[in-house]
Amino acid sequence: GAVVSQHPSRVICKSGTSVKIECRSLDFQATTMFWYRQFPKQSLMLMATSNEGSKATYEQGVEKDKFLINHASLTLSTLTVTSAHPEDSSFYICSARDMGTDTQYFGPGTRLTVL
Amino acid sequence: QKEVEQDPGPLSVPEGAIVSLNCTYSNSAFQYFMWYRQYSRKGPELLMYTYSSGNKEDGRFTAQVDKSSKYISLFIRDSQPSDSATYLCAMSATGGSYIPTFGRGTSLIVHP
């Protein structure tokens, strides 16, 4: 199946710093990528939809100035958590839609811990 | 009422058992149904997807969709300890921007 990578897999940072997470589709092109957040034993919460070459669409309640998304190419989307606070600590997962098969593939996730 | 309902479990079964995982939904526009498996601290992995009512089989896994009842199931035959994970159902309406709605996941434990 198609492969989606995320980097870093784990990050620990101090409160007030910014963290960038990369999501790459390795063997297919993705005009659309999705960013999710998942708390322990909870389902995936869609944060935003990232479209290549245009602005991301954010879900209600998600601060676009705090969670900056850039989809610079057909294989790369980045999520930057700005001025991170402990309440931003979570598991962030991206997914990419394979244009050829119309199937969504997930990355392995990034665990963010803000001290 | 949530659009997609899924019992979080945990569901504990002995090795070799047949497992039945289920989701119900309320949005009749959903046409595209998926099952994902998620191991602890990992991203979800697509197991199966189907567009239509009926059964779809892939090895030990069978996905079943009943649109009239708005009910989908995933059956796992000859369950193994390695099947222990959280299983999430997801569904979406065809067309548009294809943003699936996920269930909260069912935790499955297969003990030797």
PDB file of C-alpha atoms in Angstrom:
ATOM      1  CA  GLY A   1       0.000   0.000   0.000  1.00  0.00           C
ATOM      2  CA  ALA A   2       0.889   3.653  -0.225  1.00  0.00           C
ATOM      3  CA  VAL A   3       3.250   5.101   2.370  1.00  0.00           C
ATOM      4  CA  VAL A   4       2.930   8.340   4.282  1.00  0.00           C
ATOM      5  CA  SER A   5       5.757   9.465   6.530  1.00  0.00           C
ATOM      6  CA  GLN A   6       5.774  11.952   9.365  1.00  0.00           C
ATOM      7  CA  HIS A   7       8.702  13.678  10.982  1.00  0.00           C
ATOM      8  CA  PRO A   8       9.505  13.885  13.796  1.00  0.00           C
ATOM      9  CA  SER A   9       7.837  10.884  15.420  1.00  0.00           C
ATOM     10  CA  ARG A  10       8.215  12.428  18.846  1.00  0.00           C
ATOM     11  CA  VAL A  11       9.042  15.898  20.073  1.00  0.00           C
ATOM     12  CA  ILE A  12       9.360  17.447  23.494  1.00  0.00           C
ATOM     13  CA  CYS A  13       9.517  21.209  23.696  1.00  0.00           C
ATOM     14  CA  LYS A  14       9.260  24.029  26.172  1.00  0.00           C
ATOM     15  CA  SER A  15       6.138  26.129  26.494  1.00  0.00           C
ATOM     16  CA  GLY A  16       6.193  29.089  24.143  1.00  0.00           C
ATOM     17  CA  THR A  17       8.258  27.493  21.401  1.00  0.00           C
ATOM     18  CA  SER A  18       7.041  26.538  17.927  1.00  0.00           C
ATOM     19  CA  VAL A  19       7.135  23.044  16.517  1.00  0.00           C
ATOM     20  CA  LYS A  20       6.969  22.000  12.876  1.00  0.00           C
ATOM     21  CA  ILE A  21       5.696  18.586  11.811  1.00  0.00           C
ATOM     22  CA  GLU A  22       6.207  17.314   8.261  1.00  0.00           C
ATOM     23  CA  CYS A  23       3.929  14.939   6.396  1.00  0.00           C
ATOM     24  CA  ARG A  24       5.086  13.349   3.152  1.00  0.00           C
ATOM     25  CA  SER A  25       3.452  10.993   0.698  1.00  0.00           C
ATOM     26  CA  LEU A  26       6.340   8.831  -0.457  1.00  0.00           C
ATOM     27  CA  ASP A  27       5.037   7.016  -3.516  1.00  0.00           C
ATOM     28  CA  PHE A  28       1.988   8.923  -4.653  1.00  0.00           C
ATOM     29  CA  GLN A  29       0.815  12.460  -5.198  1.00  0.00           C
ATOM     30  CA  ALA A  30      -1.683  14.024  -2.848  1.00  0.00           C
ATOM     31  CA  THR A  31      -3.520  17.231  -3.675  1.00  0.00           C
ATOM     32  CA  THR A  32      -5.296  16.876  -0.352  1.00  0.00           C
ATOM     33  CA  MET A  33      -3.814  16.085   3.029  1.00  0.00           C
ATOM     34  CA  PHE A  34      -5.557  16.073   6.380  1.00  0.00           C
ATOM     35  CA  TRP A  35      -4.296  16.876   9.862  1.00  0.00           C
ATOM     36  CA  TYR A  36      -5.834  15.140  12.863  1.00  0.00           C
ATOM     37  CA  ARG A  37      -5.379  15.292  16.563  1.00  0.00           C
ATOM     38  CA  GLN A  38      -5.989  12.321  18.822  1.00  0.00           C
ATOM     39  CA  PHE A  39      -6.236  12.228  22.589  1.00  0.00           C
ATOM     40  CA  PRO A  40      -5.731   8.958  24.489  1.00  0.00           C
ATOM     41  CA  LYS A  41      -8.534   6.467  23.857  1.00  0.00           C
ATOM     42  CA  GLN A  42     -10.383   8.984  21.720  1.00  0.00           C
ATOM     43  CA  SER A  43     -11.139   9.053  18.057  1.00  0.00           C
ATOM     44  CA  LEU A  44      -9.395  11.145  15.456  1.00  0.00           C
ATOM     45  CA  MET A  45     -10.394  14.794  15.481  1.00  0.00           C
ATOM     46  CA  LEU A  46     -10.007  16.489  12.131  1.00  0.00           C
ATOM     47  CA  MET A  47      -8.201  19.782  12.535  1.00  0.00           C
ATOM     48  CA  ALA A  48      -7.839  20.967   8.972  1.00  0.00           C
ATOM     49  CA  THR A  49      -7.792  19.988   5.336  1.00  0.00           C
ATOM     50  CA  SER A  50      -4.690  20.978   3.450  1.00  0.00           C
ATOM     51  CA  ASN A  51      -4.904  21.611  -0.273  1.00  0.00           C
ATOM     52  CA  GLU A  52      -1.826  21.920  -2.437  1.00  0.00           C
ATOM     53  CA  GLY A  53      -1.288  25.478  -3.590  1.00  0.00           C
ATOM     54  CA  SER A  54      -4.102  27.017  -1.577  1.00  0.00           C
ATOM     55  CA  LYS A  55      -5.035  27.916   1.975  1.00  0.00           C
ATOM     56  CA  ALA A  56      -6.010  25.198   4.384  1.00  0.00           C
ATOM     57  CA  THR A  57      -9.582  24.763   5.523  1.00  0.00           C
ATOM     58  CA  TYR A  58      -9.851  24.638   9.294  1.00  0.00           C
ATOM     59  CA  GLU A  59     -12.526  22.891  11.306  1.00  0.00           C
ATOM     60  CA  GLN A  60     -14.640  24.867  13.710  1.00  0.00           C
ATOM     61  CA  GLY A  61     -12.823  25.644  16.924  1.00  0.00           C
ATOM     62  CA  VAL A  62      -9.322  25.164  15.497  1.00  0.00           C
ATOM     63  CA  GLU A  63      -7.223  28.332  15.615  1.00  0.00           C
ATOM     64  CA  LYS A  64      -5.634  28.872  12.230  1.00  0.00           C
ATOM     65  CA  ASP A  65      -3.082  31.301  13.629  1.00  0.00           C
ATOM     66  CA  LYS A  66      -1.935  28.728  16.144  1.00  0.00           C
ATOM     67  CA  PHE A  67      -1.851  25.737  13.825  1.00  0.00           C
ATOM     68  CA  LEU A  68      -0.203  26.924  10.632  1.00  0.00           C
ATOM     69  CA  ILE A  69      -0.508  24.598   7.669  1.00  0.00           C
ATOM     70  CA  ASN A  70       1.459  24.780   4.469  1.00  0.00           C
ATOM     71  CA  HIS A  71       0.973  22.410   1.545  1.00  0.00           C
ATOM     72  CA  ALA A  72       3.870  23.406  -0.657  1.00  0.00           C
ATOM     73  CA  SER A  73       3.907  20.470  -3.034  1.00  0.00           C
ATOM     74  CA  LEU A  74       1.957  17.392  -4.051  1.00  0.00           C
ATOM     75  CA  THR A  75       3.953  15.297  -1.588  1.00  0.00           C
ATOM     76  CA  LEU A  76       4.530  17.571   1.408  1.00  0.00           C
ATOM     77  CA  SER A  77       2.373  19.304   3.983  1.00  0.00           C
ATOM     78  CA  THR A  78       3.610  20.867   7.206  1.00  0.00           C
ATOM     79  CA  LEU A  79       1.844  21.697  10.455  1.00  0.00           C
ATOM     80  CA  THR A  80       3.450  24.280  12.722  1.00  0.00           C
ATOM     81  CA  VAL A  81       2.189  24.560  16.262  1.00  0.00           C
ATOM     82  CA  THR A  82       3.052  28.109  17.242  1.00  0.00           C
ATOM     83  CA  SER A  83       3.722  29.205  20.818  1.00  0.00           C
ATOM     84  CA  ALA A  84       2.959  25.739  22.082  1.00  0.00           C
ATOM     85  CA  HIS A  85       1.436  25.256  25.523  1.00  0.00           C
ATOM     86  CA  PRO A  86       0.995  22.113  27.631  1.00  0.00           C
ATOM     87  CA  GLU A  87      -2.625  21.780  26.499  1.00  0.00           C
ATOM     88  CA  ASP A  88      -1.323  21.339  22.923  1.00  0.00           C
ATOM     89  CA  SER A  89       0.328  18.086  23.968  1.00  0.00           C
ATOM     90  CA  SER A  90      -1.274  15.381  21.888  1.00  0.00           C
ATOM     91  CA  PHE A  91      -0.803  12.847  19.110  1.00  0.00           C
ATOM     92  CA  TYR A  92      -0.898  14.562  15.722  1.00  0.00           C
ATOM     93  CA  ILE A  93      -1.575  12.415  12.666  1.00  0.00           C
ATOM     94  CA  CYS A  94      -1.606  13.401   9.035  1.00  0.00           C
ATOM     95  CA  SER A  95      -3.195  11.576   6.155  1.00  0.00           C
ATOM     96  CA  ALA A  96      -2.926  11.942   2.425  1.00  0.00           C
ATOM     97  CA  ARG A  97      -5.499  11.215  -0.205  1.00  0.00           C
ATOM     98  CA  ASP A  98      -4.158   9.171  -3.097  1.00  0.00           C
ATOM     99  CA  MET A  99      -5.619  10.825  -6.178  1.00  0.00           C
ATOM    100  CA  GLY A 100      -5.330   7.638  -8.193  1.00  0.00           C
ATOM    101  CA  THR A 101      -7.298   5.357  -5.868  1.00  0.00           C
ATOM    102  CA  ASP A 102      -9.295   7.944  -3.894  1.00  0.00           C
ATOM    103  CA  THR A 103      -8.082   6.286  -0.705  1.00  0.00           C
ATOM    104  CA  GLN A 104      -6.778   7.980   2.403  1.00  0.00           C
ATOM    105  CA  TYR A 105      -3.519   6.786   3.966  1.00  0.00           C
ATOM    106  CA  PHE A 106      -2.266   7.801   7.363  1.00  0.00           C
ATOM    107  CA  GLY A 107       1.155   8.702   8.626  1.00  0.00           C
ATOM    108  CA  PRO A 108       2.587   7.076  11.765  1.00  0.00           C
ATOM    109  CA  GLY A 109       1.812  10.115  13.911  1.00  0.00           C
ATOM    110  CA  THR A 110       3.829  12.608  15.938  1.00  0.00           C
ATOM    111  CA  ARG A 111       3.631  12.711  19.687  1.00  0.00           C
ATOM    112  CA  LEU A 112       4.044  16.254  20.950  1.00  0.00           C
ATOM    113  CA  THR A 113       4.773  16.924  24.586  1.00  0.00           C
ATOM    114  CA  VAL A 114       4.931  20.528  25.724  1.00  0.00           C
ATOM    115  CA  LEU A 115       6.543  21.071  29.099  1.00  0.00           C
TER     116      LEU A 115
ATOM    117  CA  GLN B   1     -26.623  11.681  18.460  1.00  0.00           C
ATOM    118  CA  LYS B   2     -23.208  11.353  16.869  1.00  0.00           C
ATOM    119  CA  GLU B   3     -23.044  10.670  13.159  1.00  0.00           C
ATOM    120  CA  VAL B   4     -21.057   7.491  13.754  1.00  0.00           C
ATOM    121  CA  GLU B   5     -21.444   5.363  16.865  1.00  0.00           C
ATOM    122  CA  GLN B   6     -18.904   2.739  17.850  1.00  0.00           C
ATOM    123  CA  ASP B   7     -18.576   0.913  21.152  1.00  0.00           C
ATOM    124  CA  PRO B   8     -15.114   1.640  22.575  1.00  0.00           C
ATOM    125  CA  GLY B   9     -14.845  -1.731  24.324  1.00  0.00           C
ATOM    126  CA  PRO B  10     -12.484  -3.190  25.288  1.00  0.00           C
ATOM    127  CA  LEU B  11     -13.483  -6.419  23.626  1.00  0.00           C
ATOM    128  CA  SER B  12     -11.488  -9.363  24.964  1.00  0.00           C
ATOM    129  CA  VAL B  13     -11.528 -12.706  23.133  1.00  0.00           C
ATOM    130  CA  PRO B  14      -9.451 -15.901  23.173  1.00  0.00           C
ATOM    131  CA  GLU B  15      -7.098 -16.680  20.327  1.00  0.00           C
ATOM    132  CA  GLY B  16      -8.920 -18.350  17.429  1.00  0.00           C
ATOM    133  CA  ALA B  17     -12.263 -16.724  18.135  1.00  0.00           C
ATOM    134  CA  ILE B  18     -14.366 -14.968  15.520  1.00  0.00           C
ATOM    135  CA  VAL B  19     -14.510 -11.263  16.290  1.00  0.00           C
ATOM    136  CA  SER B  20     -17.366  -8.981  15.308  1.00  0.00           C
ATOM    137  CA  LEU B  21     -16.826  -5.219  15.361  1.00  0.00           C
ATOM    138  CA  ASN B  22     -19.692  -2.885  14.550  1.00  0.00           C
ATOM    139  CA  CYS B  23     -20.634   0.706  13.798  1.00  0.00           C
ATOM    140  CA  THR B  24     -23.933   2.420  13.285  1.00  0.00           C
ATOM    141  CA  TYR B  25     -24.473   5.696  11.511  1.00  0.00           C
ATOM    142  CA  SER B  26     -27.214   8.217  11.017  1.00  0.00           C
ATOM    143  CA  ASN B  27     -26.248  10.023   7.799  1.00  0.00           C
ATOM    144  CA  SER B  28     -27.886   8.305   4.857  1.00  0.00           C
ATOM    145  CA  ALA B  29     -25.531  10.177   2.513  1.00  0.00           C
ATOM    146  CA  PHE B  30     -22.625   7.971   3.569  1.00  0.00           C
ATOM    147  CA  GLN B  31     -21.701   5.722   0.663  1.00  0.00           C
ATOM    148  CA  TYR B  32     -18.053   4.894   1.259  1.00  0.00           C
ATOM    149  CA  PHE B  33     -17.096   2.745   4.235  1.00  0.00           C
ATOM    150  CA  MET B  34     -13.684   1.956   5.672  1.00  0.00           C
ATOM    151  CA  TRP B  35     -12.106   0.049   8.514  1.00  0.00           C
ATOM    152  CA  TYR B  36      -8.772   1.065   9.988  1.00  0.00           C
ATOM    153  CA  ARG B  37      -6.559  -0.724  12.489  1.00  0.00           C
ATOM    154  CA  GLN B  38      -4.502   1.357  14.884  1.00  0.00           C
ATOM    155  CA  TYR B  39      -1.806  -0.070  17.098  1.00  0.00           C
ATOM    156  CA  SER B  40      -0.869   1.830  20.220  1.00  0.00           C
ATOM    157  CA  ARG B  41       0.982   5.079  19.454  1.00  0.00           C
ATOM    158  CA  LYS B  42       0.845   4.476  15.708  1.00  0.00           C
ATOM    159  CA  GLY B  43      -1.165   5.969  12.868  1.00  0.00           C
ATOM    160  CA  PRO B  44      -4.238   4.144  11.573  1.00  0.00           C
ATOM    161  CA  GLU B  45      -3.717   1.558   8.840  1.00  0.00           C
ATOM    162  CA  LEU B  46      -6.383   1.039   6.204  1.00  0.00           C
ATOM    163  CA  LEU B  47      -7.717  -2.523   6.361  1.00  0.00           C
ATOM    164  CA  MET B  48     -10.700  -2.522   4.063  1.00  0.00           C
ATOM    165  CA  TYR B  49     -12.970  -0.206   2.155  1.00  0.00           C
ATOM    166  CA  THR B  50     -16.185  -0.730   0.287  1.00  0.00           C
ATOM    167  CA  TYR B  51     -18.666   1.324  -1.674  1.00  0.00           C
ATOM    168  CA  SER B  52     -21.690  -0.907  -1.582  1.00  0.00           C
ATOM    169  CA  SER B  53     -23.949  -2.975   0.610  1.00  0.00           C
ATOM    170  CA  GLY B  54     -23.038  -6.603   1.086  1.00  0.00           C
ATOM    171  CA  ASN B  55     -19.891  -8.430   2.055  1.00  0.00           C
ATOM    172  CA  LYS B  56     -16.274  -7.952   1.065  1.00  0.00           C
ATOM    173  CA  GLU B  57     -13.678 -10.494   2.068  1.00  0.00           C
ATOM    174  CA  ASP B  58      -9.901 -10.155   2.356  1.00  0.00           C
ATOM    175  CA  GLY B  59      -8.121 -13.039   4.006  1.00  0.00           C
ATOM    176  CA  ARG B  60      -9.326 -13.369   7.575  1.00  0.00           C
ATOM    177  CA  PHE B  61     -11.248 -10.105   7.374  1.00  0.00           C
ATOM    178  CA  THR B  62     -14.788  -9.599   6.108  1.00  0.00           C
ATOM    179  CA  ALA B  63     -16.451  -6.207   5.896  1.00  0.00           C
ATOM    180  CA  GLN B  64     -20.227  -6.110   5.826  1.00  0.00           C
ATOM    181  CA  VAL B  65     -22.418  -3.124   5.020  1.00  0.00           C
ATOM    182  CA  ASP B  66     -26.181  -2.901   5.517  1.00  0.00           C
ATOM    183  CA  LYS B  67     -27.264   0.489   4.257  1.00  0.00           C
ATOM    184  CA  SER B  68     -30.930  -0.131   5.018  1.00  0.00           C
ATOM    185  CA  SER B  69     -30.086  -0.514   8.698  1.00  0.00           C
ATOM    186  CA  LYS B  70     -27.188   1.981   8.614  1.00  0.00           C
ATOM    187  CA  TYR B  71     -24.978  -0.675  10.148  1.00  0.00           C
ATOM    188  CA  ILE B  72     -21.520  -1.900   9.226  1.00  0.00           C
ATOM    189  CA  SER B  73     -19.444  -4.734  10.612  1.00  0.00           C
ATOM    190  CA  LEU B  74     -15.931  -6.092  10.461  1.00  0.00           C
ATOM    191  CA  PHE B  75     -15.457  -9.782  11.133  1.00  0.00           C
ATOM    192  CA  ILE B  76     -12.083 -11.271  11.972  1.00  0.00           C
ATOM    193  CA  ARG B  77     -11.765 -15.049  11.693  1.00  0.00           C
ATOM    194  CA  ASP B  78      -9.193 -17.107  13.584  1.00  0.00           C
ATOM    195  CA  SER B  79      -8.175 -14.077  15.625  1.00  0.00           C
ATOM    196  CA  GLN B  80      -4.536 -13.812  16.694  1.00  0.00           C
ATOM    197  CA  PRO B  81      -2.818 -11.919  19.518  1.00  0.00           C
ATOM    198  CA  SER B  82      -1.278  -9.727  16.810  1.00  0.00           C
ATOM    199  CA  ASP B  83      -4.798  -8.545  15.951  1.00  0.00           C
ATOM    200  CA  SER B  84      -4.937  -6.767  19.312  1.00  0.00           C
ATOM    201  CA  ALA B  85      -5.394  -3.112  18.404  1.00  0.00           C
ATOM    202  CA  THR B  86      -8.012  -0.414  18.121  1.00  0.00           C
ATOM    203  CA  TYR B  87     -10.290  -0.717  15.110  1.00  0.00           C
ATOM    204  CA  LEU B  88     -11.849   2.437  13.741  1.00  0.00           C
ATOM    205  CA  CYS B  89     -14.690   2.578  11.289  1.00  0.00           C
ATOM    206  CA  ALA B  90     -14.909   5.546   8.954  1.00  0.00           C
ATOM    207  CA  MET B  91     -17.368   6.633   6.329  1.00  0.00           C
ATOM    208  CA  SER B  92     -17.988   9.430   3.913  1.00  0.00           C
ATOM    209  CA  ALA B  93     -20.360  10.640   1.267  1.00  0.00           C
ATOM    210  CA  THR B  94     -19.061  10.202  -2.253  1.00  0.00           C
ATOM    211  CA  GLY B  95     -18.002  13.223  -4.184  1.00  0.00           C
ATOM    212  CA  GLY B  96     -17.113  16.549  -2.686  1.00  0.00           C
ATOM    213  CA  SER B  97     -13.938  16.872  -0.690  1.00  0.00           C
ATOM    214  CA  TYR B  98     -14.006  13.321   0.715  1.00  0.00           C
ATOM    215  CA  ILE B  99     -13.629  13.975   4.427  1.00  0.00           C
ATOM    216  CA  PRO B 100     -14.484  10.816   6.326  1.00  0.00           C
ATOM    217  CA  THR B 101     -16.199  10.724   9.680  1.00  0.00           C
ATOM    218  CA  PHE B 102     -14.564   8.367  12.143  1.00  0.00           C
ATOM    219  CA  GLY B 103     -15.990   6.293  14.932  1.00  0.00           C
ATOM    220  CA  ARG B 104     -14.148   6.490  18.242  1.00  0.00           C
ATOM    221  CA  GLY B 105     -12.675   3.036  17.776  1.00  0.00           C
ATOM    222  CA  THR B 106     -13.097  -0.327  19.480  1.00  0.00           C
ATOM    223  CA  SER B 107     -10.202  -1.698  21.484  1.00  0.00           C
ATOM    224  CA  LEU B 108      -9.710  -5.417  20.769  1.00  0.00           C
ATOM    225  CA  ILE B 109      -7.637  -7.707  22.945  1.00  0.00           C
ATOM    226  CA  VAL B 110      -6.914 -11.234  21.732  1.00  0.00           C
ATOM    227  CA  HIS B 111      -5.373 -13.290  24.491  1.00  0.00           C
ATOM    228  CA  PRO B 112      -3.386 -16.499  23.910  1.00  0.00           C
TER     229      PRO B 112
END
